[in-house]
Amino acid sequence: MLGAVCMVAHAERADRDQPVNIEADRVEIDDQKKEAVFEGNVVLTQGTLMLKADRIIVDQDETGFQSGIAFGRPAYFRQKREGFEDFIEGEAERLEYKGKEEKVELFVNAKLKRGGDEVRGNYISYSALTEFFEVMGKEPGSSAEGSSGGRVRAIIQPRKSDAENAQTPASDSKGSDR
């Protein structure tokens, strides 16, 4: 049986309206297929979103929506959470993004961190539309267990109470006038 854990997270919505910047050692562009392949130390940024990979394939459908597949050992992404001061970070050997569905899937040795919380499995799916995570120990339709042994692992930190948050001393602002 596949283990599953679900968490809610909010990606920074303003990032969608920002330009996409990509740096790589090499790029091949096929205008007829509407596909670009970036290779070698690839870094993609869009607003607060940062993606690092060995190789990224980006394509565009007939309606203009983009999708992409990132490969790495591991491929890594980081994005600020909407309305919060923390980030969502994830890594896996393969990341797939589907622009039309606003869905990200992480395959093989997948890990996702939010604040002090962390989930690991062999497959993680996140929908930005529904803000829903699903984590499985095996890839959908696969009998392979990967390094997770077919299990999901989660670390969930205790939340501070309002009283504990009020007792946290404010940072010292002396010397910040320089």
PDB file of C-alpha atoms in Angstrom:
ATOM      1  CA  MET A   1       0.000   0.000   0.000  1.00  0.00           C
ATOM      2  CA  LEU A   2       1.238   3.497  -0.820  1.00  0.00           C
ATOM      3  CA  GLY A   3       1.827   5.834   2.099  1.00  0.00           C
ATOM      4  CA  ALA A   4       0.406   9.345   1.605  1.00  0.00           C
ATOM      5  CA  VAL A   5       0.733  12.621   3.507  1.00  0.00           C
ATOM      6  CA  CYS A   6      -1.007  15.853   2.522  1.00  0.00           C
ATOM      7  CA  MET A   7       0.018  19.420   3.427  1.00  0.00           C
ATOM      8  CA  VAL A   8      -1.214  22.867   2.416  1.00  0.00           C
ATOM      9  CA  ALA A   9       1.220  25.490   1.097  1.00  0.00           C
ATOM     10  CA  HIS A  10       0.761  28.793  -0.658  1.00  0.00           C
ATOM     11  CA  ALA A  11       3.171  29.784  -3.452  1.00  0.00           C
ATOM     12  CA  GLU A  12       3.793  33.478  -4.132  1.00  0.00           C
ATOM     13  CA  ARG A  13       1.020  34.447  -6.589  1.00  0.00           C
ATOM     14  CA  ALA A  14       2.806  37.589  -7.867  1.00  0.00           C
ATOM     15  CA  ASP A  15       5.550  35.384  -9.355  1.00  0.00           C
ATOM     16  CA  ARG A  16       3.227  34.415 -12.220  1.00  0.00           C
ATOM     17  CA  ASP A  17       3.336  37.977 -13.550  1.00  0.00           C
ATOM     18  CA  GLN A  18       7.137  38.213 -13.513  1.00  0.00           C
ATOM     19  CA  PRO A  19       9.409  37.485 -16.499  1.00  0.00           C
ATOM     20  CA  VAL A  20      11.201  34.123 -16.640  1.00  0.00           C
ATOM     21  CA  ASN A  21      15.004  34.357 -16.749  1.00  0.00           C
ATOM     22  CA  ILE A  22      17.088  31.300 -17.655  1.00  0.00           C
ATOM     23  CA  GLU A  23      20.875  30.899 -17.630  1.00  0.00           C
ATOM     24  CA  ALA A  24      22.646  27.773 -18.896  1.00  0.00           C
ATOM     25  CA  ASP A  25      25.856  26.591 -20.536  1.00  0.00           C
ATOM     26  CA  ARG A  26      23.961  25.660 -23.712  1.00  0.00           C
ATOM     27  CA  VAL A  27      20.486  25.979 -25.259  1.00  0.00           C
ATOM     28  CA  GLU A  28      18.762  24.399 -28.275  1.00  0.00           C
ATOM     29  CA  ILE A  29      15.539  26.021 -29.507  1.00  0.00           C
ATOM     30  CA  ASP A  30      13.076  24.426 -31.924  1.00  0.00           C
ATOM     31  CA  ASP A  31      10.520  27.086 -32.920  1.00  0.00           C
ATOM     32  CA  GLN A  32       8.388  24.614 -34.887  1.00  0.00           C
ATOM     33  CA  LYS A  33       7.963  22.338 -31.870  1.00  0.00           C
ATOM     34  CA  LYS A  34       7.862  25.345 -29.493  1.00  0.00           C
ATOM     35  CA  GLU A  35      10.491  23.619 -27.379  1.00  0.00           C
ATOM     36  CA  ALA A  36      13.745  24.744 -25.766  1.00  0.00           C
ATOM     37  CA  VAL A  37      16.345  22.522 -24.098  1.00  0.00           C
ATOM     38  CA  PHE A  38      18.698  24.194 -21.603  1.00  0.00           C
ATOM     39  CA  GLU A  39      21.741  22.201 -20.440  1.00  0.00           C
ATOM     40  CA  GLY A  40      24.598  22.669 -17.999  1.00  0.00           C
ATOM     41  CA  ASN A  41      24.244  24.480 -14.669  1.00  0.00           C
ATOM     42  CA  VAL A  42      20.743  25.699 -15.518  1.00  0.00           C
ATOM     43  CA  VAL A  43      19.287  28.406 -13.273  1.00  0.00           C
ATOM     44  CA  LEU A  44      15.708  29.563 -13.863  1.00  0.00           C
ATOM     45  CA  THR A  45      14.231  32.481 -11.909  1.00  0.00           C
ATOM     46  CA  GLN A  46      10.778  34.068 -11.955  1.00  0.00           C
ATOM     47  CA  GLY A  47      10.090  36.494  -9.114  1.00  0.00           C
ATOM     48  CA  THR A  48      10.857  34.606  -5.898  1.00  0.00           C
ATOM     49  CA  LEU A  49      10.957  31.241  -7.708  1.00  0.00           C
ATOM     50  CA  MET A  50      14.408  29.755  -8.318  1.00  0.00           C
ATOM     51  CA  LEU A  51      15.023  26.429 -10.061  1.00  0.00           C
ATOM     52  CA  LYS A  52      18.440  24.785 -10.474  1.00  0.00           C
ATOM     53  CA  ALA A  53      19.001  21.716 -12.647  1.00  0.00           C
ATOM     54  CA  ASP A  54      21.444  19.969 -14.963  1.00  0.00           C
ATOM     55  CA  ARG A  55      18.910  20.062 -17.810  1.00  0.00           C
ATOM     56  CA  ILE A  56      15.512  21.725 -18.359  1.00  0.00           C
ATOM     57  CA  ILE A  57      13.160  21.102 -21.280  1.00  0.00           C
ATOM     58  CA  VAL A  58      10.517  23.830 -21.748  1.00  0.00           C
ATOM     59  CA  ASP A  59       7.641  23.616 -24.214  1.00  0.00           C
ATOM     60  CA  GLN A  60       4.537  25.645 -24.989  1.00  0.00           C
ATOM     61  CA  ASP A  61       1.119  24.388 -26.072  1.00  0.00           C
ATOM     62  CA  GLU A  62      -1.114  25.962 -28.737  1.00  0.00           C
ATOM     63  CA  THR A  63      -2.866  28.121 -26.108  1.00  0.00           C
ATOM     64  CA  GLY A  64       0.422  29.575 -24.808  1.00  0.00           C
ATOM     65  CA  PHE A  65       0.713  27.616 -21.567  1.00  0.00           C
ATOM     66  CA  GLN A  66       4.220  26.441 -20.739  1.00  0.00           C
ATOM     67  CA  SER A  67       5.360  23.223 -19.157  1.00  0.00           C
ATOM     68  CA  GLY A  68       8.783  21.971 -18.279  1.00  0.00           C
ATOM     69  CA  ILE A  69      10.809  19.039 -17.067  1.00  0.00           C
ATOM     70  CA  ALA A  70      13.956  19.564 -14.974  1.00  0.00           C
ATOM     71  CA  PHE A  71      16.568  16.851 -14.444  1.00  0.00           C
ATOM     72  CA  GLY A  72      19.337  16.867 -11.851  1.00  0.00           C
ATOM     73  CA  ARG A  73      21.094  14.975  -9.111  1.00  0.00           C
ATOM     74  CA  PRO A  74      19.061  16.574  -7.630  1.00  0.00           C
ATOM     75  CA  ALA A  75      17.063  19.266  -9.396  1.00  0.00           C
ATOM     76  CA  TYR A  76      16.132  21.928  -6.812  1.00  0.00           C
ATOM     77  CA  PHE A  77      13.511  24.658  -6.463  1.00  0.00           C
ATOM     78  CA  ARG A  78      12.754  27.365  -3.913  1.00  0.00           C
ATOM     79  CA  GLN A  79       9.818  29.803  -3.790  1.00  0.00           C
ATOM     80  CA  LYS A  80       8.461  32.302  -1.251  1.00  0.00           C
ATOM     81  CA  ARG A  81       5.086  31.446   0.247  1.00  0.00           C
ATOM     82  CA  GLU A  82       2.211  33.865  -0.345  1.00  0.00           C
ATOM     83  CA  GLY A  83       1.523  35.932   2.785  1.00  0.00           C
ATOM     84  CA  PHE A  84       4.366  34.369   4.798  1.00  0.00           C
ATOM     85  CA  GLU A  85       8.036  35.134   5.342  1.00  0.00           C
ATOM     86  CA  ASP A  86       9.227  31.590   4.678  1.00  0.00           C
ATOM     87  CA  PHE A  87       9.930  29.542   1.568  1.00  0.00           C
ATOM     88  CA  ILE A  88       8.934  26.211   0.064  1.00  0.00           C
ATOM     89  CA  GLU A  89      11.978  24.187  -1.044  1.00  0.00           C
ATOM     90  CA  GLY A  90      11.985  20.941  -2.958  1.00  0.00           C
ATOM     91  CA  GLU A  91      14.347  18.594  -4.708  1.00  0.00           C
ATOM     92  CA  ALA A  92      14.180  15.392  -6.724  1.00  0.00           C
ATOM     93  CA  GLU A  93      15.931  13.737  -9.644  1.00  0.00           C
ATOM     94  CA  ARG A  94      13.110  14.945 -11.928  1.00  0.00           C
ATOM     95  CA  LEU A  95      10.719  17.892 -11.517  1.00  0.00           C
ATOM     96  CA  GLU A  96       7.772  18.389 -13.884  1.00  0.00           C
ATOM     97  CA  TYR A  97       5.765  21.618 -14.099  1.00  0.00           C
ATOM     98  CA  LYS A  98       2.448  21.897 -15.943  1.00  0.00           C
ATOM     99  CA  GLY A  99       1.572  25.572 -16.419  1.00  0.00           C
ATOM    100  CA  LYS A 100      -2.030  25.106 -17.503  1.00  0.00           C
ATOM    101  CA  GLU A 101      -2.801  23.029 -14.401  1.00  0.00           C
ATOM    102  CA  GLU A 102      -0.379  24.955 -12.141  1.00  0.00           C
ATOM    103  CA  LYS A 103       0.912  21.601 -10.933  1.00  0.00           C
ATOM    104  CA  VAL A 104       4.412  20.496  -9.927  1.00  0.00           C
ATOM    105  CA  GLU A 105       5.428  16.846  -9.636  1.00  0.00           C
ATOM    106  CA  LEU A 106       8.675  15.620  -8.061  1.00  0.00           C
ATOM    107  CA  PHE A 107       9.934  12.151  -9.011  1.00  0.00           C
ATOM    108  CA  VAL A 108      12.625   9.896  -7.478  1.00  0.00           C
ATOM    109  CA  ASN A 109      14.097  10.733  -4.078  1.00  0.00           C
ATOM    110  CA  ALA A 110      11.694  13.644  -3.641  1.00  0.00           C
ATOM    111  CA  LYS A 111      11.939  15.992  -0.671  1.00  0.00           C
ATOM    112  CA  LEU A 112       9.867  19.062   0.203  1.00  0.00           C
ATOM    113  CA  LYS A 113      10.544  21.521   3.047  1.00  0.00           C
ATOM    114  CA  ARG A 114       8.353  24.292   4.436  1.00  0.00           C
ATOM    115  CA  GLY A 115       9.788  26.057   7.463  1.00  0.00           C
ATOM    116  CA  GLY A 116      10.904  23.286   9.809  1.00  0.00           C
ATOM    117  CA  ASP A 117       8.466  20.779   8.300  1.00  0.00           C
ATOM    118  CA  GLU A 118       9.730  18.256   5.758  1.00  0.00           C
ATOM    119  CA  VAL A 119       8.262  15.378   3.768  1.00  0.00           C
ATOM    120  CA  ARG A 120      10.122  12.740   1.760  1.00  0.00           C
ATOM    121  CA  GLY A 121       8.970  10.081  -0.635  1.00  0.00           C
ATOM    122  CA  ASN A 122       9.576   8.839  -4.132  1.00  0.00           C
ATOM    123  CA  TYR A 123       6.786  11.017  -5.582  1.00  0.00           C
ATOM    124  CA  ILE A 124       5.348  14.387  -4.530  1.00  0.00           C
ATOM    125  CA  SER A 125       2.548  16.215  -6.343  1.00  0.00           C
ATOM    126  CA  TYR A 126       1.600  19.842  -5.574  1.00  0.00           C
ATOM    127  CA  SER A 127      -1.290  21.809  -7.071  1.00  0.00           C
ATOM    128  CA  ALA A 128      -0.979  25.590  -6.755  1.00  0.00           C
ATOM    129  CA  LEU A 129      -4.680  25.908  -7.672  1.00  0.00           C
ATOM    130  CA  THR A 130      -5.940  23.765  -4.793  1.00  0.00           C
ATOM    131  CA  GLU A 131      -2.847  24.236  -2.565  1.00  0.00           C
ATOM    132  CA  PHE A 132      -2.746  20.483  -1.940  1.00  0.00           C
ATOM    133  CA  PHE A 133       0.259  18.165  -1.585  1.00  0.00           C
ATOM    134  CA  GLU A 134       0.297  14.420  -2.006  1.00  0.00           C
ATOM    135  CA  VAL A 135       3.384  12.416  -1.073  1.00  0.00           C
ATOM    136  CA  MET A 136       3.830   8.737  -1.943  1.00  0.00           C
ATOM    137  CA  GLY A 137       6.559   6.218  -1.255  1.00  0.00           C
ATOM    138  CA  LYS A 138       6.279   4.878  -4.821  1.00  0.00           C
ATOM    139  CA  GLU A 139       5.737   6.638  -8.132  1.00  0.00           C
ATOM    140  CA  PRO A 140       2.158   6.258  -9.407  1.00  0.00           C
ATOM    141  CA  GLY A 141       1.857   3.039 -11.424  1.00  0.00           C
ATOM    142  CA  SER A 142       5.304   1.829 -10.354  1.00  0.00           C
ATOM    143  CA  SER A 143       6.366  -1.182  -8.341  1.00  0.00           C
ATOM    144  CA  ALA A 144       9.809   0.340  -7.677  1.00  0.00           C
ATOM    145  CA  GLU A 145      10.291   1.570  -4.139  1.00  0.00           C
ATOM    146  CA  GLY A 146      13.281   3.875  -4.604  1.00  0.00           C
ATOM    147  CA  SER A 147      15.505   4.902  -1.708  1.00  0.00           C
ATOM    148  CA  SER A 148      12.496   5.602   0.535  1.00  0.00           C
ATOM    149  CA  GLY A 149      11.705   1.870   0.695  1.00  0.00           C
ATOM    150  CA  GLY A 150       8.150   2.558  -0.432  1.00  0.00           C
ATOM    151  CA  ARG A 151       7.464   4.664   2.657  1.00  0.00           C
ATOM    152  CA  VAL A 152       6.755   8.338   3.240  1.00  0.00           C
ATOM    153  CA  ARG A 153       8.668  10.185   5.929  1.00  0.00           C
ATOM    154  CA  ALA A 154       7.514  13.430   7.532  1.00  0.00           C
ATOM    155  CA  ILE A 155       8.941  15.804  10.119  1.00  0.00           C
ATOM    156  CA  ILE A 156       6.303  18.155  11.503  1.00  0.00           C
ATOM    157  CA  GLN A 157       7.500  20.777  13.974  1.00  0.00           C
ATOM    158  CA  PRO A 158       5.304  21.877  16.890  1.00  0.00           C
ATOM    159  CA  ARG A 159       3.761  25.303  16.364  1.00  0.00           C
ATOM    160  CA  LYS A 160       4.507  28.107  18.814  1.00  0.00           C
ATOM    161  CA  SER A 161       1.546  29.383  20.780  1.00  0.00           C
ATOM    162  CA  ASP A 162       0.602  33.082  20.643  1.00  0.00           C
ATOM    163  CA  ALA A 163       2.082  33.485  24.150  1.00  0.00           C
ATOM    164  CA  GLU A 164       5.429  32.022  23.018  1.00  0.00           C
ATOM    165  CA  ASN A 165       5.480  34.289  19.950  1.00  0.00           C
ATOM    166  CA  ALA A 166       4.821  37.352  22.143  1.00  0.00           C
ATOM    167  CA  GLN A 167       7.766  36.437  24.431  1.00  0.00           C
ATOM    168  CA  THR A 168      10.245  36.244  21.551  1.00  0.00           C
ATOM    169  CA  PRO A 169      12.472  39.334  21.896  1.00  0.00           C
ATOM    170  CA  ALA A 170      12.555  41.734  18.955  1.00  0.00           C
ATOM    171  CA  SER A 171      15.883  41.939  17.158  1.00  0.00           C
ATOM    172  CA  ASP A 172      18.220  44.681  18.306  1.00  0.00           C
ATOM    173  CA  SER A 173      18.103  47.587  15.849  1.00  0.00           C
ATOM    174  CA  LYS A 174      21.125  49.454  17.279  1.00  0.00           C
ATOM    175  CA  GLY A 175      23.755  50.185  14.708  1.00  0.00           C
ATOM    176  CA  SER A 176      21.391  49.826  11.773  1.00  0.00           C
ATOM    177  CA  ASP A 177      21.648  53.537  10.930  1.00  0.00           C
ATOM    178  CA  ARG A 178      24.983  53.048   9.168  1.00  0.00           C
TER     179      ARG A 178
END
